[in-house]
Coordinates of C-alpha atoms in Angstrom, one line a residue:
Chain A
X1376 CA 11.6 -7.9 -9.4
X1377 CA 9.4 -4.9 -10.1
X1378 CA 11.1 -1.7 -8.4
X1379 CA 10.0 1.9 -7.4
X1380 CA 11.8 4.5 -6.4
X1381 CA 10.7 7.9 -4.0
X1382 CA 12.7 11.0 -4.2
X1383 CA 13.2 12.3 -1.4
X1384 CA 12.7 10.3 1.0
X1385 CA 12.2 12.9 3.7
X1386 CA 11.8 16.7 3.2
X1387 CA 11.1 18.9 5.9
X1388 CA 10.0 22.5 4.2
X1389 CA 8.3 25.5 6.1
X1390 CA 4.6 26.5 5.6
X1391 CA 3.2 27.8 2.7
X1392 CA 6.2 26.5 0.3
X1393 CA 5.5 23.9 -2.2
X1394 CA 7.7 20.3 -2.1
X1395 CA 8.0 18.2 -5.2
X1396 CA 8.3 14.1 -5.0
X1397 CA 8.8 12.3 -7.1
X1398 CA 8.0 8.2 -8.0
X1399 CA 10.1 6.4 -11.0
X1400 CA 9.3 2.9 -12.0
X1401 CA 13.2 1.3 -12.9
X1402 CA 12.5 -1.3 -14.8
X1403 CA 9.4 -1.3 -15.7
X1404 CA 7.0 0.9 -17.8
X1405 CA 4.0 2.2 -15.7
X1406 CA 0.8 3.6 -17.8
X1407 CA -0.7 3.7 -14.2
X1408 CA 0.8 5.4 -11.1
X1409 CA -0.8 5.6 -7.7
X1410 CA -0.2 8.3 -4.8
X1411 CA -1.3 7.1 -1.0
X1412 CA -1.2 8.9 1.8
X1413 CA -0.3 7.4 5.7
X1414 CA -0.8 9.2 8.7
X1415 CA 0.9 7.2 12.1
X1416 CA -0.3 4.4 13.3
X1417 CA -3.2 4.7 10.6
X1418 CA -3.8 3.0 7.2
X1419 CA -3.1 4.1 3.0
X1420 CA -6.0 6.0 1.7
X1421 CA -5.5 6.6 -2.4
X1422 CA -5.2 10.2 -3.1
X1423 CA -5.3 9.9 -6.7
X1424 CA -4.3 7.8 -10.0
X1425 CA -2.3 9.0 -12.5
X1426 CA -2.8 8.4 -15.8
X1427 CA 0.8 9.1 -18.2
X1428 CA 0.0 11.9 -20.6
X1429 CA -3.3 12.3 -19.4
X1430 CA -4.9 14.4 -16.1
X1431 CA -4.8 12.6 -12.4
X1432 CA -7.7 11.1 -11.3
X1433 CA -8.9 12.4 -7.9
X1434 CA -10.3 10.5 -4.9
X1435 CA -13.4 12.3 -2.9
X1436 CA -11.9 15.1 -1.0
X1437 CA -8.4 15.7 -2.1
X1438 CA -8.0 18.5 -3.8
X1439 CA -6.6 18.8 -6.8
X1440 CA -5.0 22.0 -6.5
X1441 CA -3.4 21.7 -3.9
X1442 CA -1.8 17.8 -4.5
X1443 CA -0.9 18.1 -8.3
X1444 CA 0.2 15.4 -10.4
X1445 CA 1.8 14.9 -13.0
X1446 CA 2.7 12.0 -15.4
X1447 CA 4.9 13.0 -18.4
X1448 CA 6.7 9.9 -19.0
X1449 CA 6.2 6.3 -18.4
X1450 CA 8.5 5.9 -15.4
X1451 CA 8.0 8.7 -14.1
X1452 CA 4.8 10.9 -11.6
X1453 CA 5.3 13.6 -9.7
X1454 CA 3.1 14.7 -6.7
X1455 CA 3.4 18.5 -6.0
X1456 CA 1.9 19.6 -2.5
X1457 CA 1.3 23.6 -3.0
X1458 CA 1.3 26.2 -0.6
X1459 CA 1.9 23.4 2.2
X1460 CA 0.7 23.7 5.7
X1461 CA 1.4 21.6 8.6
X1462 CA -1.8 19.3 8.2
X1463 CA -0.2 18.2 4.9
X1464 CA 2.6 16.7 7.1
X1465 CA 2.1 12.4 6.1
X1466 CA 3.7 9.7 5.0
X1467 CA 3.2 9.9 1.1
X1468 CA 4.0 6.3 -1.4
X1469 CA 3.6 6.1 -4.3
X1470 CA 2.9 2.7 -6.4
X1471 CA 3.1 2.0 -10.0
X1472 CA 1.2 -0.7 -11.5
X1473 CA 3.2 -2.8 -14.0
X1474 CA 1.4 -2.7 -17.3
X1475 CA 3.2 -6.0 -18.7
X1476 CA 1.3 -7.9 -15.7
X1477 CA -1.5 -9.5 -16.3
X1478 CA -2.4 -9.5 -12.7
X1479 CA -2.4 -5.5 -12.4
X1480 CA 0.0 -5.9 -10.3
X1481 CA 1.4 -2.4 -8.4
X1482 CA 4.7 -2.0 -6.9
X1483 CA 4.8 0.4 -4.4
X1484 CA 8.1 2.9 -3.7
X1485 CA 9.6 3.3 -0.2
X1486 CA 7.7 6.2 0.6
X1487 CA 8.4 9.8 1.2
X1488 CA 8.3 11.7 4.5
X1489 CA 7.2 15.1 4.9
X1490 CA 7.1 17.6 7.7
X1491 CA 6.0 21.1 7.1
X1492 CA 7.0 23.2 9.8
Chain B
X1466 CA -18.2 -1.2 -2.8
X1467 CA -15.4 -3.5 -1.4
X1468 CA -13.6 -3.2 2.4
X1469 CA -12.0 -5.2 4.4
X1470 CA -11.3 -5.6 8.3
X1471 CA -8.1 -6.8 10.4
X1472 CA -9.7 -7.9 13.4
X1473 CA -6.7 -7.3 15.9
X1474 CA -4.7 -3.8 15.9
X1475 CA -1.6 -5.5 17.5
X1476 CA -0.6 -9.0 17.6
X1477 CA 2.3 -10.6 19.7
X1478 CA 3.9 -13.8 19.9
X1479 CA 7.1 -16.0 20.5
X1480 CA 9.8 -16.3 18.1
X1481 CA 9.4 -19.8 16.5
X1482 CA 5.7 -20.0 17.2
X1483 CA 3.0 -19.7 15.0
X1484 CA 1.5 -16.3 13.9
X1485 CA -2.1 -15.8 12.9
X1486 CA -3.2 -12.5 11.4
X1487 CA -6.9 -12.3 10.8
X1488 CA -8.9 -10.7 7.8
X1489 CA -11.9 -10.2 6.9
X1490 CA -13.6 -9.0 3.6
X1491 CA -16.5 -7.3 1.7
X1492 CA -17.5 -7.2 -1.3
X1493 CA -20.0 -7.5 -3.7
X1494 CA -17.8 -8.9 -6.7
X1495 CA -15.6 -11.7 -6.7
X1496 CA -12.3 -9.6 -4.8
X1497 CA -8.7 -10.3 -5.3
X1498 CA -7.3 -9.9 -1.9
X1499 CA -3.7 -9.0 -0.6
X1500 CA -1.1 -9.1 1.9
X1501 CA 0.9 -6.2 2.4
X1502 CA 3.9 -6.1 5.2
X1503 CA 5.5 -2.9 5.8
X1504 CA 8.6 -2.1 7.9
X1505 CA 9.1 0.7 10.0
X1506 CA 9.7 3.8 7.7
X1507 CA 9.8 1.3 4.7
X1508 CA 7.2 1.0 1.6
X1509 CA 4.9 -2.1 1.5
X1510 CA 6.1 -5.3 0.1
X1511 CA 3.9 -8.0 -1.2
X1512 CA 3.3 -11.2 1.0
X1513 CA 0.8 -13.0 -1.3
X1514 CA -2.6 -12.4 -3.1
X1515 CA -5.4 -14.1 -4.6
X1516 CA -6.9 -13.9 -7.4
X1517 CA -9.7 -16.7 -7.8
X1518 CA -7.7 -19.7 -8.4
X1519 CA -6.0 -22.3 -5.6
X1520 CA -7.8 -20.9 -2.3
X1521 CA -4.7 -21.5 -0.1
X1522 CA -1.9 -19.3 -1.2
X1523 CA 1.5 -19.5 -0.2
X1524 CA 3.5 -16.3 -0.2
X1525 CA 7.3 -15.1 0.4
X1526 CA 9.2 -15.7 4.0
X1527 CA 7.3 -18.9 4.8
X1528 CA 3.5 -17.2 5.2
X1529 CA 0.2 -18.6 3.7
X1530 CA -2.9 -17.8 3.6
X1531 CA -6.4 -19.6 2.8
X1532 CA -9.5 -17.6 1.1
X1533 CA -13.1 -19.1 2.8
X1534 CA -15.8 -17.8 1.1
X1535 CA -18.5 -19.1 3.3
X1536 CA -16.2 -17.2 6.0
X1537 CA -15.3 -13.9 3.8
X1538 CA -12.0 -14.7 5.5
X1539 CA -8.2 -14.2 4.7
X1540 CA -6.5 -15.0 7.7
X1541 CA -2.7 -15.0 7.6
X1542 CA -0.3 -17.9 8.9
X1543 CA 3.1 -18.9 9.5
X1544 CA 3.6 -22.1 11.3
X1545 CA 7.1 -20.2 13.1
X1546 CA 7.6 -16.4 13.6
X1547 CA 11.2 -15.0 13.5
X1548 CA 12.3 -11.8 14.7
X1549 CA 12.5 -10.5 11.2
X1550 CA 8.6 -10.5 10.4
X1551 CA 8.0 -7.7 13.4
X1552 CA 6.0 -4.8 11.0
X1553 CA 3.2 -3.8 9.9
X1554 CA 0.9 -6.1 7.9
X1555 CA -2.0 -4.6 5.5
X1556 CA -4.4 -6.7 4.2
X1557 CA -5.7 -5.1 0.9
X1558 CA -9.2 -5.7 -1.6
X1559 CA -9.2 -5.2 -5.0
X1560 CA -12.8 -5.1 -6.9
X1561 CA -11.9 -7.8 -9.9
X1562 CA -9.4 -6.8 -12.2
X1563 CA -9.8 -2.8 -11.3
X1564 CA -6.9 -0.5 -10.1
X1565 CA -8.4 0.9 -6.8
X1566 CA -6.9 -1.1 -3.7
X1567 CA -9.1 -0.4 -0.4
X1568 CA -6.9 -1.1 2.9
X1569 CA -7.2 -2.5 6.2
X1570 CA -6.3 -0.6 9.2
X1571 CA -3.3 -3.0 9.6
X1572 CA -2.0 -5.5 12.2
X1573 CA 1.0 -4.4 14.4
X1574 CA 3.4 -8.2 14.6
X1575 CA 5.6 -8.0 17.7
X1576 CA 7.8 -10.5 17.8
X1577 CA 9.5 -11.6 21.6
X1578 CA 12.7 -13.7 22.3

C-alpha cells in the first residue's frame, strides 16, 4: 500500500529557531501534498496544500510566512515553522494524495511532534 | 460548505461486543465520506469511505459502515470489538471529487476486558 513518511518524528527546539519537516511519498508520486495540524485531544485542521513546483495554498488564518512550504519534487514537501514560539507547539501530519488514484485518495504520514520550549 | 459531527466524544465497550460509532454529515453536494482511526502518537489510517456507490461499505479489521441519506448518517459498526481497535476514530467529508477533507472532532474507543 500507499506510504508516507515524517521526518522527524519529534523535535523539540527553543523559541524563536526555525524546525524543518519533512513528508516523502515512497512509492508513489504525489502532485498534491497536504500539511494538518492536531492540538491534544482536538481534531486536524488543513493548514495548507501544496502544490509540486508551484506556491502552497493557504487556509484562512495560517500564515504563510511563518509555516512555509515547499514542494520541489514529487515525493517530497517540506513544512518550515519560522521563528517558532511555544504556541506553534502541535502535532503536525502531513498527507499526500496519490495522483494514480482515481479516488483522490491521500495517505497520510505518521506525524511529527513538535515542542518549542 | 461541508462538515460533519461525531455525536459521542468517548465511547466504551466490552471486548467481543459490538461497537457503534456515530456520524453525522453536511453538505450541500453529494459528499464522499471517511473513516479515519488513529493510534496514540500514530498517523491516521483508512477504515473505509464512500464514494456514491454500494451504501453499506465494509472496511479493514472487520468494521462497516452504511451511508442514510434521509439520515445524513455514517455511523460506524463492528459486530465484536478487540482490544486492538482502542484509538481514535475521525470521521472525514470530502466535497465530490475535491482535495479539501473537513474533520470530525473524533470518537475516543476504549476497549475493557
Amino acid at each position: 500500500g500507499a506510504v508516507v513518511s515524517q521526518h522527524p518524528s519529534w523535535v523539540i527546539c527553543k523559541s524563536g529557531t526555525s524546525v524543518k519537516i519533512e513528508c516523502r511519498s515512497l512509492d508513489f508520486q504525489a502532485t498534491t501534498m497536504f500539511w494538518y495540524r492536531q492540538f491534544p485531544k482536538q481534531s486536524l485542521m488543513l493548514m495548507a496544500t501544496s502544490n509540486e513546483g508551484s506556491k502552497a495554498t493557504y487556509e484562512q488564518g495560517v500564515e504563510k510566512d511563518k509555516f512555509l512550504i515547499n514542494h520541489a519534487s514529487l515525493t517530497l514537501s517540506t513544512l518550515t515553522v519560522t521563528s517558532a514560539h511555544p504556541e506553534d507547539s502541535s502535532f503536525y501530519i502531513c498527507s499526500a494524495r496519490d495522483q494514480e488514484s482515481l479516488g483522490y485518495e491521500q495517505y497520510f504520514g505518521p506525524g511529527t511532534r513538535l515542542t518549542v520550549t | 460548505a461541508q462538515s460533519v459531527t461525531q455525536l459521542d466524544s468517548h465511547v466504551s465497550v466490552s471486548e467481543g461486543t459490538p461497537v457503534l460509532l456515530r456520524c453525522n454529515y453536511s453538505s450541500s453536494y453529494s459528499p464522499s465520506l471517511f473513516w479515519y482511526v488513529q493510534h496514540p502518537n500514530k498517523g491516521l489510517q483508512l477504515l473505509l469511505k464512500y464514494t456514491s456507490a454500494a451504501t453499506l461499505v465494509k472496511g479493514i479489521n472487520g468494521f462497516e459502515a452504511e451511508f442514510k441519506k434521509s439520515e445524513t448518517s455514517f455511523h460506524l459498526t463492528k459486530p465484536s470489538a478487540h482490544m486492538s481497535d482502542a484509538a481514535e476514530y475521525f470521521c472525514v467529508v470530502r466535497k465530490g471529487g475535491g482535495n479539501k477533507l473537513t474533520f470530525g472532532t473524533g470518537t475516543q474507543l476504549k476497549v475493557e476486558l
